[in-house]
């Protein structure tokens, strides 16, 4: 049983929003499909995994300045006309409602100015002394898996009822790289959904082969930079770059210099030290009852209370 469960809350409420019909409404007609969906997801996770601690990690800044400064195209396709994140009109009003429900229940909700939810999860994972489960639909967080600690990802791509348990073996089988090397692999390959160009001409297979051969992005770049031979170092004597690979990596050297700071989640964000224990009963039953009545959340709230 996990000691700590970290929820990628934005990932979960987007999944709920697109997975549950907007016909799920409050008494006044406001759609509450995302709110209801996330409440039911949390209830299911508590029943199935019995975590001792839980944190709903939030995007206090969905497009942090330090990432944009490194790669200006970072998430540009998601920027709305006012500079905020482009969010479906019927989802945006639901997020504050969900936050109020989490607060009334007593589930810790953490966001840090200047950082994304991913960075909160990365920092809390780095601090944890026991088992950690990260619940997300974002492959970027595969970089956190660590069998030795252990840290695993509960991946929601097939739905919360069909969670994929992702450990280092699963990452290796799927992508052909050691689990902890996923961020290096993703840096080389790029990710159009986040505005990360990657190295032109380097796709999944080549990225996996290079990281597997050289062990890390740092070692790969040393082979490009040190003498131009493309030879692996003493720890990787058999690793050799082709002339074409060396040329492509050299041409993308500036991108590869800054991209790791964008792709890798922060492990040292100023996340407050606070209690994350999962409550046995709602923290503020009166507020929760009011929210339940106001937004027509009776059934999912009852299921969550029962799970607690």
mmCIF file with all atom_site columns, N, CA and C in Angstrom, residues 171-208:
data_model
loop_
_atom_site.group_PDB
_atom_site.id
_atom_site.type_symbol
_atom_site.label_atom_id
_atom_site.label_alt_id
_atom_site.label_comp_id
_atom_site.label_asym_id
_atom_site.label_entity_id
_atom_site.label_seq_id
_atom_site.pdbx_PDB_ins_code
_atom_site.Cartn_x
_atom_site.Cartn_y
_atom_site.Cartn_z
_atom_site.occupancy
_atom_site.B_iso_or_equiv
_atom_site.pdbx_formal_charge
_atom_site.auth_seq_id
_atom_site.auth_comp_id
_atom_site.auth_asym_id
_atom_site.auth_atom_id
_atom_site.pdbx_PDB_model_num
ATOM 1   N N  . UNK A 1 171 ? 8.356  1.069  -18.470 1.00 0.00 ? 171 UNK A N  1
ATOM 2   C CA . UNK A 1 171 ? 8.938  2.102  -19.325 1.00 0.00 ? 171 UNK A CA 1
ATOM 3   C C  . UNK A 1 171 ? 9.933  1.486  -20.298 1.00 0.00 ? 171 UNK A C  1
ATOM 4   N N  . UNK A 1 172 ? 10.758 0.581  -19.804 1.00 0.00 ? 172 UNK A N  1
ATOM 5   C CA . UNK A 1 172 ? 11.751 -0.063 -20.667 1.00 0.00 ? 172 UNK A CA 1
ATOM 6   C C  . UNK A 1 172 ? 11.085 -0.860 -21.774 1.00 0.00 ? 172 UNK A C  1
ATOM 7   N N  . UNK A 1 173 ? 10.024 -1.582 -21.430 1.00 0.00 ? 173 UNK A N  1
ATOM 8   C CA . UNK A 1 173 ? 9.335  -2.397 -22.434 1.00 0.00 ? 173 UNK A CA 1
ATOM 9   C C  . UNK A 1 173 ? 8.631  -1.538 -23.478 1.00 0.00 ? 173 UNK A C  1
ATOM 10  N N  . UNK A 1 174 ? 8.080  -0.408 -23.055 1.00 0.00 ? 174 UNK A N  1
ATOM 11  C CA . UNK A 1 174 ? 7.321  0.439  -23.965 1.00 0.00 ? 174 UNK A CA 1
ATOM 12  C C  . UNK A 1 174 ? 8.212  1.307  -24.835 1.00 0.00 ? 174 UNK A C  1
ATOM 13  N N  . UNK A 1 175 ? 9.277  1.883  -24.242 1.00 0.00 ? 175 UNK A N  1
ATOM 14  C CA . UNK A 1 175 ? 10.065 2.887  -24.951 1.00 0.00 ? 175 UNK A CA 1
ATOM 15  C C  . UNK A 1 175 ? 11.498 2.462  -25.242 1.00 0.00 ? 175 UNK A C  1
ATOM 16  N N  . UNK A 1 176 ? 11.924 1.350  -24.665 1.00 0.00 ? 176 UNK A N  1
ATOM 17  C CA . UNK A 1 176 ? 13.267 0.871  -24.952 1.00 0.00 ? 176 UNK A CA 1
ATOM 18  C C  . UNK A 1 176 ? 14.358 1.622  -24.227 1.00 0.00 ? 176 UNK A C  1
ATOM 19  N N  . UNK A 1 177 ? 14.011 2.322  -23.140 1.00 0.00 ? 177 UNK A N  1
ATOM 20  C CA . UNK A 1 177 ? 15.015 3.033  -22.348 1.00 0.00 ? 177 UNK A CA 1
ATOM 21  C C  . UNK A 1 177 ? 14.838 2.664  -20.883 1.00 0.00 ? 177 UNK A C  1
ATOM 22  N N  . UNK A 1 178 ? 15.901 2.755  -20.099 1.00 0.00 ? 178 UNK A N  1
ATOM 23  C CA . UNK A 1 178 ? 15.735 2.571  -18.655 1.00 0.00 ? 178 UNK A CA 1
ATOM 24  C C  . UNK A 1 178 ? 14.734 3.586  -18.107 1.00 0.00 ? 178 UNK A C  1
ATOM 25  N N  . UNK A 1 179 ? 13.928 3.173  -17.154 1.00 0.00 ? 179 UNK A N  1
ATOM 26  C CA . UNK A 1 179 ? 12.865 4.030  -16.653 1.00 0.00 ? 179 UNK A CA 1
ATOM 27  C C  . UNK A 1 179 ? 13.318 5.424  -16.251 1.00 0.00 ? 179 UNK A C  1
ATOM 28  N N  . UNK A 1 180 ? 14.432 5.512  -15.571 1.00 0.00 ? 180 UNK A N  1
ATOM 29  C CA . UNK A 1 180 ? 14.874 6.814  -15.067 1.00 0.00 ? 180 UNK A CA 1
ATOM 30  C C  . UNK A 1 180 ? 15.471 7.696  -16.168 1.00 0.00 ? 180 UNK A C  1
ATOM 31  N N  . UNK A 1 181 ? 15.607 7.129  -17.369 1.00 0.00 ? 181 UNK A N  1
ATOM 32  C CA . UNK A 1 181 ? 16.151 7.900  -18.497 1.00 0.00 ? 181 UNK A CA 1
ATOM 33  C C  . UNK A 1 181 ? 15.045 8.482  -19.373 1.00 0.00 ? 181 UNK A C  1
ATOM 34  N N  . UNK A 1 182 ? 13.788 8.414  -18.931 1.00 0.00 ? 182 UNK A N  1
ATOM 35  C CA . UNK A 1 182 ? 12.685 8.846  -19.782 1.00 0.00 ? 182 UNK A CA 1
ATOM 36  C C  . UNK A 1 182 ? 12.802 10.325 -20.155 1.00 0.00 ? 182 UNK A C  1
ATOM 37  N N  . UNK A 1 183 ? 13.223 11.183 -19.234 1.00 0.00 ? 183 UNK A N  1
ATOM 38  C CA . UNK A 1 183 ? 13.327 12.614 -19.536 1.00 0.00 ? 183 UNK A CA 1
ATOM 39  C C  . UNK A 1 183 ? 14.359 12.861 -20.641 1.00 0.00 ? 183 UNK A C  1
ATOM 40  N N  . UNK A 1 184 ? 15.474 12.155 -20.611 1.00 0.00 ? 184 UNK A N  1
ATOM 41  C CA . UNK A 1 184 ? 16.482 12.298 -21.672 1.00 0.00 ? 184 UNK A CA 1
ATOM 42  C C  . UNK A 1 184 ? 15.919 11.851 -23.012 1.00 0.00 ? 184 UNK A C  1
ATOM 43  N N  . UNK A 1 185 ? 15.232 10.731 -23.013 1.00 0.00 ? 185 UNK A N  1
ATOM 44  C CA . UNK A 1 185 ? 14.583 10.216 -24.223 1.00 0.00 ? 185 UNK A CA 1
ATOM 45  C C  . UNK A 1 185 ? 13.582 11.236 -24.765 1.00 0.00 ? 185 UNK A C  1
ATOM 46  N N  . UNK A 1 186 ? 12.748 11.802 -23.883 1.00 0.00 ? 186 UNK A N  1
ATOM 47  C CA . UNK A 1 186 ? 11.737 12.764 -24.307 1.00 0.00 ? 186 UNK A CA 1
ATOM 48  C C  . UNK A 1 186 ? 12.364 14.051 -24.833 1.00 0.00 ? 186 UNK A C  1
ATOM 49  N N  . UNK A 1 187 ? 13.495 14.445 -24.277 1.00 0.00 ? 187 UNK A N  1
ATOM 50  C CA . UNK A 1 187 ? 14.194 15.637 -24.753 1.00 0.00 ? 187 UNK A CA 1
ATOM 51  C C  . UNK A 1 187 ? 14.640 15.453 -26.198 1.00 0.00 ? 187 UNK A C  1
ATOM 52  N N  . UNK A 1 188 ? 15.225 14.316 -26.502 1.00 0.00 ? 188 UNK A N  1
ATOM 53  C CA . UNK A 1 188 ? 15.684 14.048 -27.867 1.00 0.00 ? 188 UNK A CA 1
ATOM 54  C C  . UNK A 1 188 ? 14.514 13.946 -28.841 1.00 0.00 ? 188 UNK A C  1
ATOM 55  N N  . UNK A 1 189 ? 13.483 13.227 -28.439 1.00 0.00 ? 189 UNK A N  1
ATOM 56  C CA . UNK A 1 189 ? 12.344 12.974 -29.317 1.00 0.00 ? 189 UNK A CA 1
ATOM 57  C C  . UNK A 1 189 ? 11.491 14.215 -29.523 1.00 0.00 ? 189 UNK A C  1
ATOM 58  N N  . UNK A 1 190 ? 11.391 15.047 -28.466 1.00 0.00 ? 190 UNK A N  1
ATOM 59  C CA . UNK A 1 190 ? 10.522 16.209 -28.515 1.00 0.00 ? 190 UNK A CA 1
ATOM 60  C C  . UNK A 1 190 ? 9.078  15.837 -28.209 1.00 0.00 ? 190 UNK A C  1
ATOM 61  N N  . UNK A 1 191 ? 8.254  16.860 -28.053 1.00 0.00 ? 191 UNK A N  1
ATOM 62  C CA . UNK A 1 191 ? 6.842  16.636 -27.742 1.00 0.00 ? 191 UNK A CA 1
ATOM 63  C C  . UNK A 1 191 ? 6.026  17.797 -28.297 1.00 0.00 ? 191 UNK A C  1
ATOM 64  N N  . UNK A 1 192 ? 5.417  17.623 -29.480 1.00 0.00 ? 192 UNK A N  1
ATOM 65  C CA . UNK A 1 192 ? 4.634  18.710 -30.081 1.00 0.00 ? 192 UNK A CA 1
ATOM 66  C C  . UNK A 1 192 ? 3.521  19.215 -29.187 1.00 0.00 ? 192 UNK A C  1
ATOM 67  N N  . UNK A 1 193 ? 2.964  18.344 -28.326 1.00 0.00 ? 193 UNK A N  1
ATOM 68  C CA . UNK A 1 193 ? 1.866  18.772 -27.464 1.00 0.00 ? 193 UNK A CA 1
ATOM 69  C C  . UNK A 1 193 ? 2.306  19.795 -26.434 1.00 0.00 ? 193 UNK A C  1
ATOM 70  N N  . UNK A 1 194 ? 3.618  19.867 -26.176 1.00 0.00 ? 194 UNK A N  1
ATOM 71  C CA . UNK A 1 194 ? 4.150  20.877 -25.255 1.00 0.00 ? 194 UNK A CA 1
ATOM 72  C C  . UNK A 1 194 ? 4.997  21.929 -25.977 1.00 0.00 ? 194 UNK A C  1
ATOM 73  N N  . UNK A 1 195 ? 5.042  21.880 -27.304 1.00 0.00 ? 195 UNK A N  1
ATOM 74  C CA . UNK A 1 195 ? 5.835  22.850 -28.048 1.00 0.00 ? 195 UNK A CA 1
ATOM 75  C C  . UNK A 1 195 ? 7.327  22.602 -27.964 1.00 0.00 ? 195 UNK A C  1
ATOM 76  N N  . UNK A 1 196 ? 7.728  21.345 -27.740 1.00 0.00 ? 196 UNK A N  1
ATOM 77  C CA . UNK A 1 196 ? 9.152  20.999 -27.660 1.00 0.00 ? 196 UNK A CA 1
ATOM 78  C C  . UNK A 1 196 ? 9.568  20.366 -28.980 1.00 0.00 ? 196 UNK A C  1
ATOM 79  N N  . UNK A 1 197 ? 10.470 21.009 -29.732 1.00 0.00 ? 197 UNK A N  1
ATOM 80  C CA . UNK A 1 197 ? 10.760 20.543 -31.085 1.00 0.00 ? 197 UNK A CA 1
ATOM 81  C C  . UNK A 1 197 ? 11.527 19.236 -31.172 1.00 0.00 ? 197 UNK A C  1
ATOM 82  N N  . UNK A 1 198 ? 12.334 18.922 -30.167 1.00 0.00 ? 198 UNK A N  1
ATOM 83  C CA . UNK A 1 198 ? 13.182 17.753 -30.263 1.00 0.00 ? 198 UNK A CA 1
ATOM 84  C C  . UNK A 1 198 ? 14.305 17.972 -31.263 1.00 0.00 ? 198 UNK A C  1
ATOM 85  N N  . UNK A 1 199 ? 15.055 16.916 -31.535 1.00 0.00 ? 199 UNK A N  1
ATOM 86  C CA . UNK A 1 199 ? 16.145 16.984 -32.511 1.00 0.00 ? 199 UNK A CA 1
ATOM 87  C C  . UNK A 1 199 ? 15.599 16.530 -33.860 1.00 0.00 ? 199 UNK A C  1
ATOM 88  N N  . UNK A 1 200 ? 15.617 17.384 -34.875 1.00 0.00 ? 200 UNK A N  1
ATOM 89  C CA . UNK A 1 200 ? 15.112 16.979 -36.191 1.00 0.00 ? 200 UNK A CA 1
ATOM 90  C C  . UNK A 1 200 ? 15.789 15.704 -36.670 1.00 0.00 ? 200 UNK A C  1
ATOM 91  N N  . UNK A 1 201 ? 14.969 14.770 -37.148 1.00 0.00 ? 201 UNK A N  1
ATOM 92  C CA . UNK A 1 201 ? 15.500 13.512 -37.653 1.00 0.00 ? 201 UNK A CA 1
ATOM 93  C C  . UNK A 1 201 ? 15.689 12.442 -36.603 1.00 0.00 ? 201 UNK A C  1
ATOM 94  N N  . UNK A 1 202 ? 15.382 12.773 -35.334 1.00 0.00 ? 202 UNK A N  1
ATOM 95  C CA . UNK A 1 202 ? 15.508 11.798 -34.252 1.00 0.00 ? 202 UNK A CA 1
ATOM 96  C C  . UNK A 1 202 ? 14.114 11.485 -33.717 1.00 0.00 ? 202 UNK A C  1
ATOM 97  N N  . UNK A 1 203 ? 13.611 10.309 -34.029 1.00 0.00 ? 203 UNK A N  1
ATOM 98  C CA . UNK A 1 203 ? 12.317 9.869  -33.543 1.00 0.00 ? 203 UNK A CA 1
ATOM 99  C C  . UNK A 1 203 ? 12.449 8.960  -32.343 1.00 0.00 ? 203 UNK A C  1
ATOM 100 N N  . UNK A 1 204 ? 11.362 8.274  -32.016 1.00 0.00 ? 204 UNK A N  1
ATOM 101 C CA . UNK A 1 204 ? 11.346 7.429  -30.825 1.00 0.00 ? 204 UNK A CA 1
ATOM 102 C C  . UNK A 1 204 ? 12.445 6.368  -30.845 1.00 0.00 ? 204 UNK A C  1
ATOM 103 N N  . UNK A 1 205 ? 12.572 5.647  -31.965 1.00 0.00 ? 205 UNK A N  1
ATOM 104 C CA . UNK A 1 205 ? 13.515 4.530  -32.016 1.00 0.00 ? 205 UNK A CA 1
ATOM 105 C C  . UNK A 1 205 ? 14.957 4.998  -31.914 1.00 0.00 ? 205 UNK A C  1
ATOM 106 N N  . UNK A 1 206 ? 15.282 6.082  -32.637 1.00 0.00 ? 206 UNK A N  1
ATOM 107 C CA . UNK A 1 206 ? 16.651 6.586  -32.584 1.00 0.00 ? 206 UNK A CA 1
ATOM 108 C C  . UNK A 1 206 ? 16.964 7.166  -31.215 1.00 0.00 ? 206 UNK A C  1
ATOM 109 N N  . UNK A 1 207 ? 16.015 7.906  -30.637 1.00 0.00 ? 207 UNK A N  1
ATOM 110 C CA . UNK A 1 207 ? 16.226 8.472  -29.301 1.00 0.00 ? 207 UNK A CA 1
ATOM 111 C C  . UNK A 1 207 ? 16.471 7.371  -28.286 1.00 0.00 ? 207 UNK A C  1
ATOM 112 N N  . UNK A 1 208 ? 15.662 6.311  -28.341 1.00 0.00 ? 208 UNK A N  1
ATOM 113 C CA . UNK A 1 208 ? 15.830 5.196  -27.405 1.00 0.00 ? 208 UNK A CA 1
ATOM 114 C C  . UNK A 1 208 ? 17.175 4.511  -27.616 1.00 0.00 ? 208 UNK A C  1
#
